[in-house]
XYZ file of C-alpha atoms in Angstrom:
464
model
C -15.877 9.584 -31.155
C -13.183 11.172 -29.052
C -10.408 12.997 -30.777
C -7.126 11.089 -30.669
C -3.950 12.940 -30.123
C -0.330 11.864 -30.803
C 1.803 12.045 -27.697
C 4.713 14.449 -27.932
C 7.141 11.907 -26.560
C 6.726 9.512 -29.510
C 9.815 9.431 -31.768
C 9.463 10.920 -35.209
C 9.725 7.466 -36.761
C 6.550 6.364 -35.019
C 4.347 9.470 -35.352
C 1.544 7.211 -36.659
C 0.674 4.974 -33.741
C -1.262 2.617 -36.039
C 1.367 -0.060 -36.167
C 0.504 -3.320 -37.932
C 1.789 -6.798 -38.065
C 0.750 -9.759 -40.212
C -0.814 -12.407 -38.033
C -3.697 -14.431 -39.330
C -4.868 -15.290 -42.811
C -3.120 -12.388 -44.452
C -5.027 -9.805 -42.401
C -3.208 -6.763 -41.043
C -3.745 -6.309 -37.329
C -2.632 -3.719 -34.746
C 0.024 -4.353 -32.170
C -0.730 -4.206 -28.482
C 0.424 -0.546 -28.106
C -2.119 0.485 -30.727
C -4.779 -1.470 -28.948
C -3.878 0.425 -25.748
C -4.506 3.708 -27.526
C -7.827 2.418 -28.886
C -8.942 1.356 -25.437
C -7.703 4.549 -23.710
C -9.585 6.810 -26.168
C -12.605 4.454 -26.241
C -12.663 4.797 -30.071
C -15.487 2.214 -30.078
C -19.180 2.028 -30.768
C -21.676 2.214 -27.927
C -23.350 -1.148 -28.544
C -20.619 -3.252 -27.102
C -21.197 -6.918 -26.379
C -18.902 -9.611 -25.049
C -18.395 -12.770 -27.060
C -20.904 -14.590 -24.816
C -23.590 -12.017 -25.660
C -23.572 -9.775 -22.576
C -24.075 -6.003 -23.014
C -21.028 -3.992 -21.964
C -20.809 -0.319 -21.052
C -17.470 1.212 -20.125
C -18.048 3.656 -17.338
C -14.315 4.188 -16.744
C -11.704 2.510 -18.858
C -8.966 2.457 -16.177
C -5.459 3.745 -16.333
C -2.601 2.297 -18.368
C -0.132 0.574 -16.135
C 2.965 0.835 -18.410
C 2.604 -2.956 -18.888
C 3.296 -3.577 -15.182
C 0.787 -6.394 -14.948
C -2.678 -5.997 -16.664
C -2.743 -3.198 -19.215
C -5.370 -1.020 -17.598
C -6.060 -0.967 -13.861
C -9.127 0.067 -11.821
C -11.625 0.063 -14.654
C -15.390 0.342 -13.949
C -17.710 -1.639 -16.251
C -21.431 -2.167 -16.534
C -21.718 -5.815 -17.568
C -25.281 -6.693 -18.358
C -26.565 -4.368 -15.612
C -23.982 -5.428 -12.999
C -21.250 -2.935 -11.965
C -17.843 -4.646 -12.117
C -14.575 -3.066 -11.012
C -11.136 -4.466 -11.852
C -8.410 -4.649 -14.467
C -8.547 -4.947 -18.303
C -6.034 -7.006 -20.215
C -5.348 -6.410 -23.917
C -4.121 -8.911 -26.477
C -3.864 -9.169 -30.210
C -5.049 -12.768 -30.014
C -7.118 -14.267 -27.162
C -4.725 -17.202 -27.000
C -1.987 -14.826 -25.862
C -3.557 -15.051 -22.405
C -2.312 -18.552 -22.110
C 0.826 -18.026 -24.175
C 1.847 -15.311 -21.620
C 0.903 -17.588 -18.673
C -1.559 -15.055 -17.211
C -3.673 -18.009 -15.977
C -0.885 -18.787 -13.521
C 0.102 -15.234 -12.559
C -1.400 -13.728 -9.326
C -0.908 -10.225 -10.855
C -3.893 -11.062 -13.112
C -6.248 -12.199 -10.338
C -8.343 -9.012 -10.691
C -8.776 -8.953 -14.484
C -12.489 -8.528 -15.286
C -12.369 -8.036 -19.037
C -10.156 -9.560 -21.820
C -10.174 -7.089 -24.729
C -8.673 -8.717 -27.816
C -8.412 -7.920 -31.531
C -8.999 -11.499 -32.621
C -10.850 -14.140 -30.609
C -8.936 -17.137 -31.912
C -9.929 -19.255 -28.891
C -13.684 -18.985 -29.337
C -14.077 -19.322 -25.596
C -13.486 -17.232 -22.523
C -10.145 -17.441 -20.644
C -9.762 -18.319 -16.981
C -7.906 -16.676 -14.192
C -5.636 -18.507 -11.724
C -8.664 -19.142 -9.384
C -10.651 -20.605 -12.243
C -12.906 -17.602 -12.710
C -13.826 -17.013 -16.385
C -13.079 -13.608 -17.826
C -15.461 -12.176 -20.446
C -13.938 -11.389 -23.844
C -14.501 -8.223 -25.910
C -13.463 -8.583 -29.558
C -12.426 -5.077 -30.416
C -12.255 -5.477 -34.184
C -16.085 -5.865 -34.244
C -16.783 -2.547 -32.446
C -14.530 0.174 -34.014
C -16.428 3.416 -34.514
C -15.067 3.607 -38.079
C -12.889 1.547 -40.355
C -9.676 0.731 -38.619
C -7.502 2.278 -41.334
C -9.582 5.475 -41.348
C -9.338 6.306 -37.652
C -8.421 9.972 -37.257
C -5.170 9.595 -35.348
C -4.439 13.340 -35.421
C -3.255 13.871 -31.933
C -3.258 11.403 -29.133
C -2.878 11.906 -25.375
C -0.060 9.961 -23.686
C -0.810 6.432 -22.607
C -1.580 6.707 -18.932
C -3.769 9.791 -19.277
C -6.160 9.705 -16.310
C -9.258 11.123 -17.949
C -10.873 11.921 -21.253
C -10.772 15.705 -21.047
C -8.252 17.947 -19.326
C -9.440 19.589 -16.100
C -8.142 23.157 -16.157
C -6.071 23.897 -19.310
C -7.282 27.529 -19.529
C -6.295 28.265 -15.985
C -2.914 26.585 -16.485
C -2.316 28.818 -19.537
C -3.569 32.114 -18.165
C -3.317 31.897 -14.332
C -0.689 29.176 -13.438
C -0.131 30.759 -9.997
C -3.632 29.688 -8.948
C -2.718 26.069 -9.651
C 0.625 26.386 -7.867
C -1.206 27.613 -4.779
C -3.817 24.795 -5.078
C -1.177 22.088 -5.518
C 0.828 23.261 -2.501
C -2.297 23.403 -0.274
C -3.119 19.823 -1.359
C 0.499 18.863 -0.529
C -0.012 20.263 3.022
C -3.160 18.127 3.353
C -1.164 14.987 2.343
C 1.530 15.855 4.879
C -1.014 16.246 7.674
C -2.400 12.820 6.914
C 1.078 11.260 7.024
C 1.878 12.982 10.310
C -1.340 11.593 11.815
C -0.462 8.075 10.732
C 3.064 8.425 12.222
C 1.750 9.716 15.523
C -0.520 6.621 15.647
C 2.581 4.403 15.307
C 4.467 6.400 17.894
C 1.794 5.465 20.459
C 2.733 1.771 20.109
C 6.511 1.611 19.551
C 9.710 3.565 20.115
C 10.355 6.598 17.981
C 13.617 5.115 16.651
C 11.804 1.919 15.542
C 9.081 4.006 13.881
C 11.718 5.879 11.911
C 13.475 2.629 10.967
C 10.148 1.111 9.829
C 9.405 4.176 7.731
C 12.813 4.071 6.067
C 12.470 0.404 5.221
C 8.908 0.965 3.895
C 10.154 3.816 1.585
C 13.059 1.745 0.294
C 10.653 -1.002 -0.692
C 9.213 1.351 -3.287
C 6.042 -0.100 -4.867
C 6.607 -3.824 -5.327
C 8.546 -4.721 -2.161
C 7.175 -2.638 0.648
C 5.651 -5.613 2.341
C 8.943 -7.430 2.422
C 10.867 -4.441 3.686
C 8.293 -3.837 6.398
C 8.639 -7.482 7.533
C 12.444 -7.030 7.782
C 12.016 -3.941 9.989
C 9.569 -5.827 12.257
C 11.508 -9.096 12.535
C 14.890 -7.447 12.939
C 14.133 -4.452 15.152
C 16.450 -1.404 15.178
C 17.293 -1.876 18.830
C 18.843 -5.314 18.090
C 20.728 -3.982 15.116
C 22.135 -0.939 16.982
C 23.269 -3.018 19.930
C 25.336 -5.210 17.562
C 26.677 -2.305 15.515
C 27.645 -0.025 18.404
C 30.125 -2.578 19.665
C 32.029 -2.648 16.384
C 34.745 -0.494 14.816
C 33.230 1.872 12.172
C 34.633 -0.124 9.243
C 33.016 -3.343 10.545
C 29.509 -1.964 10.841
C 28.457 -2.179 7.233
C 29.336 -5.879 6.755
C 27.519 -6.697 9.965
C 24.429 -4.696 9.040
C 24.382 -6.094 5.528
C 24.723 -9.699 6.780
C 21.929 -9.367 9.273
C 19.529 -7.701 6.761
C 20.302 -9.845 3.729
C 20.346 -13.047 5.799
C 17.049 -12.383 7.539
C 15.613 -11.513 4.127
C 16.582 -14.877 2.770
C 19.107 -13.662 0.178
C 22.236 -15.371 1.597
C 24.171 -16.947 -0.050
C 23.817 -14.529 -2.883
C 23.706 -15.709 -6.482
C 26.165 -14.340 -9.032
C 23.331 -12.312 -10.613
C 22.454 -10.791 -7.203
C 26.077 -9.854 -6.595
C 26.175 -8.097 -9.910
C 23.375 -5.787 -8.747
C 25.868 -3.955 -6.496
C 29.578 -3.569 -7.319
C 31.199 -4.498 -4.042
C 34.636 -6.109 -3.615
C 34.581 -9.956 -3.615
C 36.267 -9.911 -0.218
C 33.454 -7.810 1.190
C 30.807 -10.171 -0.128
C 32.708 -13.096 1.393
C 32.840 -11.235 4.766
C 29.114 -10.562 4.708
C 28.275 -14.156 4.026
C 30.763 -15.403 6.625
C 29.159 -13.188 9.279
C 25.740 -14.590 8.541
C 26.940 -18.185 8.478
C 28.634 -17.765 11.887
C 25.366 -16.698 13.508
C 22.481 -18.945 14.444
C 19.728 -16.721 13.260
C 16.652 -17.729 11.282
C 15.506 -16.455 7.964
C 12.390 -14.279 8.340
C 9.033 -14.365 6.615
C 10.154 -11.728 4.106
C 11.766 -14.430 1.949
C 8.279 -15.366 0.755
C 7.179 -11.749 0.138
C 9.710 -10.512 -2.412
C 8.386 -9.587 -5.819
C 11.311 -9.730 -8.245
C 9.664 -9.947 -11.641
C 10.102 -6.676 -13.634
C 11.917 -4.927 -10.738
C 14.599 -2.543 -11.953
C 18.095 -3.322 -10.732
C 18.224 -0.102 -8.732
C 15.024 -1.142 -6.861
C 15.938 -4.766 -6.274
C 15.524 -5.729 -2.601
C 19.232 -6.729 -2.358
C 20.284 -3.194 -3.333
C 17.699 -1.623 -1.077
C 18.690 -3.682 1.916
C 22.279 -2.673 1.366
C 21.216 0.991 1.146
C 19.562 0.518 4.556
C 22.659 -1.218 5.923
C 24.774 1.737 4.777
C 22.516 4.236 6.499
C 22.708 2.303 9.783
C 26.444 1.882 9.493
C 27.122 5.587 9.012
C 25.252 6.816 12.120
C 27.366 7.752 15.134
C 24.828 8.285 17.895
C 22.077 6.027 16.629
C 19.575 6.495 13.758
C 17.113 8.749 15.629
C 19.649 11.072 17.151
C 21.707 11.417 13.937
C 18.736 12.263 11.779
C 17.382 14.873 14.223
C 20.885 16.352 14.608
C 21.157 16.815 10.861
C 17.672 18.285 10.696
C 18.296 21.111 13.126
C 21.607 22.246 11.562
C 21.917 25.473 9.653
C 21.770 23.513 6.298
C 19.508 20.520 6.945
C 18.902 19.662 3.322
C 22.600 19.514 2.553
C 23.355 17.519 5.722
C 20.568 14.968 5.112
C 21.479 14.529 1.412
C 25.116 13.959 2.390
C 24.111 11.198 4.795
C 21.649 9.529 2.430
C 24.106 9.576 -0.473
C 27.156 8.378 1.494
C 28.166 4.863 2.505
C 29.246 1.798 0.444
C 25.924 1.690 -1.436
C 24.547 5.264 -1.565
C 21.072 6.210 -2.522
C 20.456 8.012 -5.797
C 19.438 11.656 -5.903
C 15.802 10.980 -6.559
C 15.387 8.330 -3.865
C 17.219 10.529 -1.330
C 14.811 13.402 -2.121
C 11.799 11.125 -1.744
C 12.976 9.926 1.644
C 13.373 13.478 2.932
C 9.901 14.314 1.731
C 8.051 11.189 2.664
C 9.897 9.997 5.767
C 12.146 12.543 7.474
C 9.881 15.588 7.344
C 6.591 13.910 8.370
C 8.333 11.828 11.044
C 10.049 14.872 12.500
C 6.766 16.812 12.634
C 4.984 13.878 14.295
C 7.785 13.298 16.765
C 8.108 16.962 17.561
C 4.459 17.165 18.503
C 4.777 13.940 20.510
C 7.581 15.343 22.718
C 6.573 19.065 22.383
C 9.812 20.145 20.826
C 9.482 23.454 18.981
C 13.014 23.384 17.605
C 12.427 20.127 15.732
C 9.024 21.206 14.596
C 10.200 24.504 13.175
C 13.162 22.945 11.476
C 11.009 20.304 9.762
C 8.339 22.854 8.779
C 10.945 25.205 7.310
C 12.538 22.371 5.317
C 9.016 21.460 4.008
C 8.490 25.060 2.790
C 11.935 25.305 1.163
C 12.424 21.929 -0.440
C 12.381 22.205 -4.260
C 10.554 19.829 -6.529
C 12.236 16.614 -7.558
C 11.724 14.895 -10.901
C 8.371 13.425 -9.854
C 7.071 10.014 -10.622
C 4.590 8.712 -13.204
C 1.564 9.574 -11.088
C 2.775 13.165 -10.568
C 3.274 13.595 -14.356
C -0.017 11.911 -15.265
C -1.938 14.108 -12.805
C -0.194 17.256 -13.929
C -1.040 16.386 -17.593
C -4.636 15.686 -16.661
C -5.077 19.060 -14.925
C -3.084 21.291 -17.295
C -3.302 19.684 -20.662
C -1.142 21.203 -23.474
C 0.350 23.924 -21.232
C 1.838 22.182 -18.207
C 3.247 24.324 -15.476
C 6.646 23.754 -13.952
C 6.429 22.573 -10.424
C 8.352 24.713 -7.950
C 8.318 22.737 -4.758
C 8.074 19.268 -3.222
C 4.835 20.475 -1.624
C 3.328 20.815 -5.098
C 4.531 17.363 -6.150
C 2.962 15.874 -3.045
C -0.178 17.929 -3.767
C -0.546 16.290 -7.148
C -0.220 12.825 -5.538
C -2.896 13.837 -3.036
C -5.179 14.976 -5.857
C -4.642 11.654 -7.663
C -5.296 9.414 -4.633
C -8.242 11.371 -3.223
C -9.798 12.385 -6.536
C -8.557 10.930 -9.857
C -8.121 7.357 -8.745
C -11.522 7.213 -7.010
C -13.124 9.260 -9.809
C -14.476 11.811 -7.279
C -14.048 14.754 -9.692
C -16.698 16.980 -8.217
C -15.101 16.843 -4.814
C -11.739 17.905 -6.265
C -10.437 21.457 -5.532
C -9.401 21.753 -9.177
C -13.031 21.312 -10.260
C -14.124 23.901 -7.679
C -11.496 26.349 -8.957
C -12.748 25.863 -12.530
C -16.359 26.411 -11.500
C -15.476 29.508 -9.489
C -13.541 30.988 -12.378
C -16.256 30.243 -14.847
C -18.984 31.824 -12.729
C -16.925 34.915 -11.911
C -17.645 37.950 -14.126
C -13.976 38.933 -14.156
C -12.647 35.454 -14.955
């Protein structure tokens, strides 16, 4: 059985992750967090069977989702000789599937295994489309008695694999990994530039930049809705309306057009609370929309609001976008490029992104420079053969420091380095870890990964 490691981030009061609660017939049972550790470490016997008698082999147990939807995503299972890929949902009791309304939730449409501690239903559950989901009763397949499991040290929930990739290299030669991460970041950048150049062949450069900004502001859950806004309310139409207005009138106009087309006007009291704007400004925004005979776009059906943090709510992100448009003097494209080719482009771009009535936070501004402005500028520079823009964007790419990273960056770094993580020095390295995750870890293509090649080359070298 795999060794189980306590994550460093657990508070002292919960150093033993074996948490119990009294549930059925006086028996002590684990909570769902403990079940997540059991599933992640696969502290189970090898003769697994579902409650309907089918043999089960876990090829890859998936990655913990931090409870954003099903507990483990992208698992790969051998179910009675058939390879099945999808999500795994964990519950203390099988009946929790219905108690939590998963049978009505589209987020659970790809669940392929229901792993429970107690099968109190005595029958399989069904997804929204009516498909039955096989049940695995975990209590029957522990590798040892539950209260004797060796919870000595446990990797963080969300760990990508079962063994770290290159902990010895991280400890003794971290510069090799720095170099590898940055090269991988360059590969990710080249892929983005290629996609942007493909868009430039079919639409104006300014519209491409606008679409990319909207996409980035959609974050994970609401990219589809933000893209729809950028397509149904093109930048050219917005800038024509804004250019005719005094500077102080541009933000309410941009906000009205974006929020109205998105289907959020009139705003509810809860939506107004997401952004602290004067009541008079809210009233002006709604009055502008009401005075115009414009239709609500398709985005109104695309928003995913459940579990979205207030800072990532579409209302706030649309107001961020309105602020960026309202604070440009010569148009979005010209203003961004002008800031890029100044002596201090990072400072100029951050100042623009973090200005306006609803400024972006530091982390989101950093992400937009990395994921939108740099790749767009490189793609556009090649498209118009402008060396000045190309060199400015390339230099900013080389100089931009690392941000705080997201969960995927942290999980991939933990997977590679193990107990001696290295400190990332650059945005290139952060992007490189994302590239390694999407091209290697997520698709389980370990032997194509440059980290694996580095480990093999070091192990075969006499001087390693």
